[in-house]
Each structure stands twice: as structure tokens, then as C-alpha cells.
Amino acid sequence: FSVRRSHILECIQGLRAMAPVFEKTGCTHQAAWSDGERIRFFFEDIGRHNAVDKIAGAAMLAGRDLSHGVLVTTGRLNSEIAVKALRAGTPVLASRSAVTSNSVRLAENHGLTLVGFARGGRMNVYSSPERVIDE
């Protein structure tokens, strides 16, 4: 699986627009999964972990394989979120926020493409950059 850099940025930029609770309160995290063409699952929750868990649960209930897509979120990417992405089987994990050094090590050790600070037309790719295609 590979994904266009612009698609990751579009997905992350679109998260807030899809979040009615955030619009009213300003206090939720959003998570979405895209197949590389469009967002197929979206959730928001007060907790960043919960939003990611909802993606994995919805995919499981729908019988959807997440191994050909990108998981995007608004929350900080720590090692626990990276483990959730790995267990779900998604090859690319991206956020508008920061990553931790433990999540980078975990991603490098397990072949997960980890992207942080994806906002304002730019992003940092910390591991397995071959999956992110520059147009």
C-alpha cells in the first residue's frame, strides 16, 4: 500500500469539518480511516485512544480489512496508538500532532509508516517513507 502525500493532508484537514461535537465544544479528537481514495470510517471522541478504537471496532464489525489504507487522527501518536494501528493491520498512521520517540522506534521495528505534524501543507515522515508518494 502507498498513499499520496496530498491525500494524507486532505484527510487530516477534513477531520475537523466532519466533527459536529468538536465544532460545538472544541474538545474532541477525531480519527478516520481511508482506503487511499476516500474516508471510509470516521469517529470523534473526547479521548484520542477511544476515537482510534472506534475505527478498529467499526472495521471489524463491517468485515473490512484495514491493511490497505491510512489511519489519520488529531491526537498525539504515542506507542499505544502505534500498537493499535499495528494490531488493526493498517500500514500508515498519521496525525496533525506530534509523535513520541517510543512510537518512532516501534514503527521502525514493525514497518509502520508514521507521520506527524501533518498540517499546513507539510508533514514529517518518521519511518517507512516509501509508502508516502510525492506528487
mmCIF file of C-alpha atoms in Angstrom:
data_model
loop_
_atom_site.group_PDB
_atom_site.id
_atom_site.type_symbol
_atom_site.label_atom_id
_atom_site.label_comp_id
_atom_site.label_asym_id
_atom_site.label_seq_id
_atom_site.Cartn_x
_atom_site.Cartn_y
_atom_site.Cartn_z
ATOM 1 C CA PHE A 1 0.000 0.000 0.000
ATOM 2 C CA SER A 2 1.109 3.519 -0.763
ATOM 3 C CA VAL A 3 -0.681 6.820 -0.368
ATOM 4 C CA ARG A 4 -0.293 10.266 -1.878
ATOM 5 C CA ARG A 5 1.117 12.913 0.454
ATOM 6 C CA SER A 6 -1.729 15.230 -0.584
ATOM 7 C CA HIS A 7 -4.322 12.613 0.376
ATOM 8 C CA ILE A 8 -2.961 12.332 3.916
ATOM 9 C CA LEU A 9 -3.067 16.120 4.270
ATOM 10 C CA GLU A 10 -6.594 16.300 2.826
ATOM 11 C CA CYS A 11 -7.849 13.626 5.219
ATOM 12 C CA ILE A 12 -6.383 15.310 8.267
ATOM 13 C CA GLN A 13 -7.571 18.743 7.193
ATOM 14 C CA GLY A 14 -11.084 17.353 6.686
ATOM 15 C CA LEU A 15 -11.342 15.770 10.133
ATOM 16 C CA ARG A 16 -12.453 18.911 11.946
ATOM 17 C CA ALA A 17 -15.055 19.698 9.298
ATOM 18 C CA MET A 18 -16.592 16.259 9.872
ATOM 19 C CA ALA A 19 -16.766 16.667 13.661
ATOM 20 C CA PRO A 20 -20.030 18.211 14.897
ATOM 21 C CA VAL A 21 -19.180 17.802 18.590
ATOM 22 C CA PHE A 22 -15.790 19.462 18.122
ATOM 23 C CA GLU A 23 -17.487 22.322 16.305
ATOM 24 C CA LYS A 24 -19.735 22.953 19.311
ATOM 25 C CA THR A 25 -17.259 22.244 22.106
ATOM 26 C CA GLY A 26 -13.707 22.309 20.751
ATOM 27 C CA CYS A 27 -12.843 19.333 22.933
ATOM 28 C CA THR A 28 -12.855 16.106 20.925
ATOM 29 C CA HIS A 29 -10.305 14.144 18.967
ATOM 30 C CA GLN A 30 -11.095 12.763 15.556
ATOM 31 C CA ALA A 31 -9.898 9.624 13.808
ATOM 32 C CA ALA A 32 -10.592 8.305 10.335
ATOM 33 C CA TRP A 33 -9.503 5.508 8.058
ATOM 34 C CA SER A 34 -9.122 5.986 4.325
ATOM 35 C CA ASP A 35 -8.519 3.408 1.625
ATOM 36 C CA GLY A 36 -6.303 5.936 -0.157
ATOM 37 C CA GLU A 37 -9.182 7.341 -2.171
ATOM 38 C CA ARG A 38 -11.710 8.499 0.409
ATOM 39 C CA ILE A 39 -12.528 8.254 4.091
ATOM 40 C CA ARG A 40 -14.473 5.086 4.861
ATOM 41 C CA PHE A 41 -14.695 5.334 8.667
ATOM 42 C CA PHE A 42 -14.808 8.420 10.892
ATOM 43 C CA PHE A 43 -15.282 8.875 14.637
ATOM 44 C CA GLU A 44 -14.773 11.551 17.238
ATOM 45 C CA ASP A 45 -14.416 11.131 20.967
ATOM 46 C CA ILE A 46 -13.176 13.027 23.988
ATOM 47 C CA GLY A 47 -10.224 10.599 24.111
ATOM 48 C CA ARG A 48 -7.784 10.080 21.248
ATOM 49 C CA HIS A 49 -7.462 6.386 22.144
ATOM 50 C CA ASN A 50 -11.232 5.935 22.031
ATOM 51 C CA ALA A 51 -11.518 7.548 18.611
ATOM 52 C CA VAL A 52 -8.885 5.155 17.218
ATOM 53 C CA ASP A 53 -10.507 2.162 18.946
ATOM 54 C CA LYS A 54 -13.833 3.054 17.325
ATOM 55 C CA ILE A 55 -12.212 2.886 13.882
ATOM 56 C CA ALA A 56 -10.833 -0.593 14.554
ATOM 57 C CA GLY A 57 -14.150 -1.765 16.008
ATOM 58 C CA ALA A 58 -16.225 -0.419 13.123
ATOM 59 C CA ALA A 59 -13.902 -2.055 10.608
ATOM 60 C CA MET A 60 -14.121 -5.370 12.436
ATOM 61 C CA LEU A 61 -17.923 -5.228 12.568
ATOM 62 C CA ALA A 62 -18.041 -4.340 8.861
ATOM 63 C CA GLY A 63 -15.601 -7.112 7.931
ATOM 64 C CA ARG A 64 -13.246 -4.511 6.493
ATOM 65 C CA ASP A 65 -9.547 -5.264 6.107
ATOM 66 C CA LEU A 66 -7.506 -2.216 7.161
ATOM 67 C CA SER A 67 -4.250 -3.423 5.599
ATOM 68 C CA HIS A 68 -4.642 -1.188 2.541
ATOM 69 C CA GLY A 69 -5.238 2.228 3.983
ATOM 70 C CA VAL A 70 -4.203 5.047 6.233
ATOM 71 C CA LEU A 71 -5.349 5.789 9.768
ATOM 72 C CA VAL A 72 -5.406 9.526 10.470
ATOM 73 C CA THR A 73 -6.046 11.271 13.756
ATOM 74 C CA THR A 74 -5.795 14.584 15.523
ATOM 75 C CA GLY A 75 -4.125 13.187 18.636
ATOM 76 C CA ARG A 76 -0.510 12.758 19.676
ATOM 77 C CA LEU A 77 0.956 9.489 18.381
ATOM 78 C CA ASN A 78 2.415 7.652 21.334
ATOM 79 C CA SER A 79 3.456 3.999 21.380
ATOM 80 C CA GLU A 80 -0.017 2.861 22.484
ATOM 81 C CA ILE A 81 -1.637 4.425 19.419
ATOM 82 C CA ALA A 82 1.069 2.882 17.208
ATOM 83 C CA VAL A 83 0.321 -0.537 18.736
ATOM 84 C CA LYS A 84 -3.383 -0.038 17.981
ATOM 85 C CA ALA A 85 -2.534 0.713 14.331
ATOM 86 C CA LEU A 86 -0.262 -2.320 14.110
ATOM 87 C CA ARG A 87 -2.885 -4.621 15.645
ATOM 88 C CA ALA A 88 -5.507 -3.267 13.258
ATOM 89 C CA GLY A 89 -3.120 -4.025 10.393
ATOM 90 C CA THR A 90 -3.054 -0.542 8.906
ATOM 91 C CA PRO A 91 0.292 0.275 7.249
ATOM 92 C CA VAL A 92 0.194 4.081 7.600
ATOM 93 C CA LEU A 93 -0.563 6.100 10.736
ATOM 94 C CA ALA A 94 -0.692 9.898 10.520
ATOM 95 C CA SER A 95 -1.582 12.792 12.787
ATOM 96 C CA ARG A 96 -1.652 16.560 12.781
ATOM 97 C CA SER A 97 0.064 16.341 16.175
ATOM 98 C CA ALA A 98 3.435 15.179 17.478
ATOM 99 C CA VAL A 99 4.867 11.685 17.710
ATOM 100 C CA THR A 100 6.861 10.242 20.608
ATOM 101 C CA SER A 101 10.296 8.665 20.340
ATOM 102 C CA ASN A 102 8.840 5.332 21.517
ATOM 103 C CA SER A 103 6.268 5.367 18.714
ATOM 104 C CA VAL A 104 9.024 6.055 16.175
ATOM 105 C CA ARG A 105 11.094 3.104 17.438
ATOM 106 C CA LEU A 106 8.053 0.835 17.404
ATOM 107 C CA ALA A 107 7.117 1.936 13.874
ATOM 108 C CA GLU A 108 10.676 1.389 12.626
ATOM 109 C CA ASN A 109 10.819 -2.079 14.186
ATOM 110 C CA HIS A 110 7.498 -3.176 12.696
ATOM 111 C CA GLY A 111 7.414 -1.459 9.295
ATOM 112 C CA LEU A 112 4.683 1.046 10.140
ATOM 113 C CA THR A 113 4.777 4.329 8.250
ATOM 114 C CA LEU A 114 4.499 7.001 10.932
ATOM 115 C CA VAL A 115 3.624 10.589 10.000
ATOM 116 C CA GLY A 116 3.394 13.525 12.383
ATOM 117 C CA PHE A 117 2.741 17.248 12.201
ATOM 118 C CA ALA A 118 0.669 16.765 9.021
ATOM 119 C CA ARG A 119 -0.777 20.247 8.683
ATOM 120 C CA GLY A 120 -0.263 23.469 6.818
ATOM 121 C CA GLY A 121 0.695 21.657 3.626
ATOM 122 C CA ARG A 122 3.607 19.754 5.204
ATOM 123 C CA MET A 123 4.337 16.675 7.270
ATOM 124 C CA ASN A 124 7.163 14.749 8.870
ATOM 125 C CA VAL A 125 7.538 11.098 7.859
ATOM 126 C CA TYR A 126 9.422 9.277 10.611
ATOM 127 C CA SER A 127 9.525 5.687 9.339
ATOM 128 C CA SER A 128 8.952 3.625 6.173
ATOM 129 C CA PRO A 129 8.732 6.700 3.928
ATOM 130 C CA GLU A 130 8.449 4.594 0.766
ATOM 131 C CA ARG A 131 4.675 4.362 1.304
ATOM 132 C CA VAL A 132 4.192 8.136 1.016
ATOM 133 C CA ILE A 133 4.168 9.242 -2.613
ATOM 134 C CA ASP A 134 5.153 12.785 -3.559
ATOM 135 C CA GLU A 135 3.123 14.089 -6.468
#
